């Protein structure tokens, strides 16, 4: 039980196509994060939301990436015009009001761009 | 610029032995240092974490040692078991920055039976 559900878990897409990943918190999490992890590397921060407000975006988040969290519940991460370099695992993570600085990760969504 | 450096990249230990993974950080504003364990195909799972006001924290077989003056911290896994075989990541965050984590490069631990 990771506290968030991610969908799809695996996605194979052709270069140039758009893809969207969804993250559903199991319960209320005030802060929700997106990270990207490539093979053999640690996760890298992309963006985070406090409720519905997107408070910070990494420079890694190019113009082809957009994230939303309508109504402060689920969140989506869209990648437009995918490139082979986008192949990675996209991790949703959360922090609750009672968890302090602790961030918990979901199972991730694997993207392969061919 | 890598703000958190982790070593070794890979580690092989015999069952029952001690696994030691080291991390060094540059940003003195970091004030929270977690370790995550990740199995293939899974997301990272929080293992143990420490704040700089203590030098050591122990939870079961896992211990974090923290050296603030050297800007280093390490994970010790006592009585290592084959089930501990995974990739371990150290991380750091600043409490006022939304707590976003900066990760090390990871250590692939193999515990031989």
mmCIF file of C-alpha atoms in Angstrom, chain A residues 9 31 33 35 37 40-45 48 56 58 89 91 95 99-108 110, chain B residues 9 31-32 36 38 41-46 49 51 89 93-106:
data_model
loop_
_atom_site.group_PDB
_atom_site.id
_atom_site.type_symbol
_atom_site.label_atom_id
_atom_site.label_comp_id
_atom_site.label_asym_id
_atom_site.label_seq_id
_atom_site.Cartn_x
_atom_site.Cartn_y
_atom_site.Cartn_z
ATOM 1 C CA UNK A 9 1.894 1.219 -14.954
ATOM 2 C CA UNK A 31 1.453 17.815 -1.211
ATOM 3 C CA UNK A 33 5.064 15.406 -6.314
ATOM 4 C CA UNK A 35 9.691 12.642 -10.077
ATOM 5 C CA UNK A 37 13.820 8.122 -12.713
ATOM 6 C CA UNK A 40 20.575 3.327 -12.916
ATOM 7 C CA UNK A 41 19.867 6.788 -11.535
ATOM 8 C CA UNK A 42 18.122 8.244 -8.542
ATOM 9 C CA UNK A 43 14.760 9.959 -8.926
ATOM 10 C CA UNK A 44 14.842 13.553 -10.112
ATOM 11 C CA UNK A 45 12.319 16.133 -8.985
ATOM 12 C CA UNK A 48 4.993 19.550 -6.892
ATOM 13 C CA UNK A 56 7.536 24.582 -8.058
ATOM 14 C CA UNK A 58 12.172 21.850 -12.153
ATOM 15 C CA UNK A 89 9.832 5.766 -14.807
ATOM 16 C CA UNK A 91 6.951 8.502 -9.995
ATOM 17 C CA UNK A 95 3.510 14.117 1.726
ATOM 18 C CA UNK A 99 4.296 13.119 7.841
ATOM 19 C CA UNK A 100 6.636 16.066 8.318
ATOM 20 C CA UNK A 101 9.343 16.036 5.666
ATOM 21 C CA UNK A 102 8.712 12.396 4.786
ATOM 22 C CA UNK A 103 7.837 11.782 1.161
ATOM 23 C CA UNK A 104 6.276 8.495 0.083
ATOM 24 C CA UNK A 105 6.440 7.182 -3.477
ATOM 25 C CA UNK A 106 4.006 5.334 -5.651
ATOM 26 C CA UNK A 107 4.856 2.310 -7.770
ATOM 27 C CA UNK A 108 5.636 4.442 -10.788
ATOM 28 C CA UNK A 110 7.148 3.144 -16.915
ATOM 29 C CA UNK B 9 27.953 2.194 -6.860
ATOM 30 C CA UNK B 31 18.210 19.420 7.178
ATOM 31 C CA UNK B 32 16.582 16.074 6.474
ATOM 32 C CA UNK B 36 15.186 4.744 0.427
ATOM 33 C CA UNK B 38 14.064 0.194 -4.132
ATOM 34 C CA UNK B 41 10.053 -2.434 -10.935
ATOM 35 C CA UNK B 42 8.921 -0.755 -7.714
ATOM 36 C CA UNK B 43 8.975 2.783 -6.409
ATOM 37 C CA UNK B 44 11.450 3.777 -3.690
ATOM 38 C CA UNK B 45 10.324 2.929 -0.151
ATOM 39 C CA UNK B 46 11.419 4.972 2.845
ATOM 40 C CA UNK B 49 15.708 9.053 8.062
ATOM 41 C CA UNK B 51 17.966 15.077 11.068
ATOM 42 C CA UNK B 89 19.371 5.722 -2.354
ATOM 43 C CA UNK B 93 16.002 17.988 1.512
ATOM 44 C CA UNK B 94 15.545 21.444 2.945
ATOM 45 C CA UNK B 95 12.557 21.843 5.190
ATOM 46 C CA UNK B 96 11.491 25.175 3.744
ATOM 47 C CA UNK B 97 11.656 24.164 0.077
ATOM 48 C CA UNK B 98 8.556 22.014 -0.109
ATOM 49 C CA UNK B 99 10.714 19.146 1.049
ATOM 50 C CA UNK B 100 11.638 18.122 -2.453
ATOM 51 C CA UNK B 101 14.338 15.488 -2.309
ATOM 52 C CA UNK B 102 17.743 15.487 -3.952
ATOM 53 C CA UNK B 103 18.887 11.904 -4.439
ATOM 54 C CA UNK B 104 22.261 10.225 -4.656
ATOM 55 C CA UNK B 105 23.106 7.993 -7.589
ATOM 56 C CA UNK B 106 22.200 4.780 -5.810
#
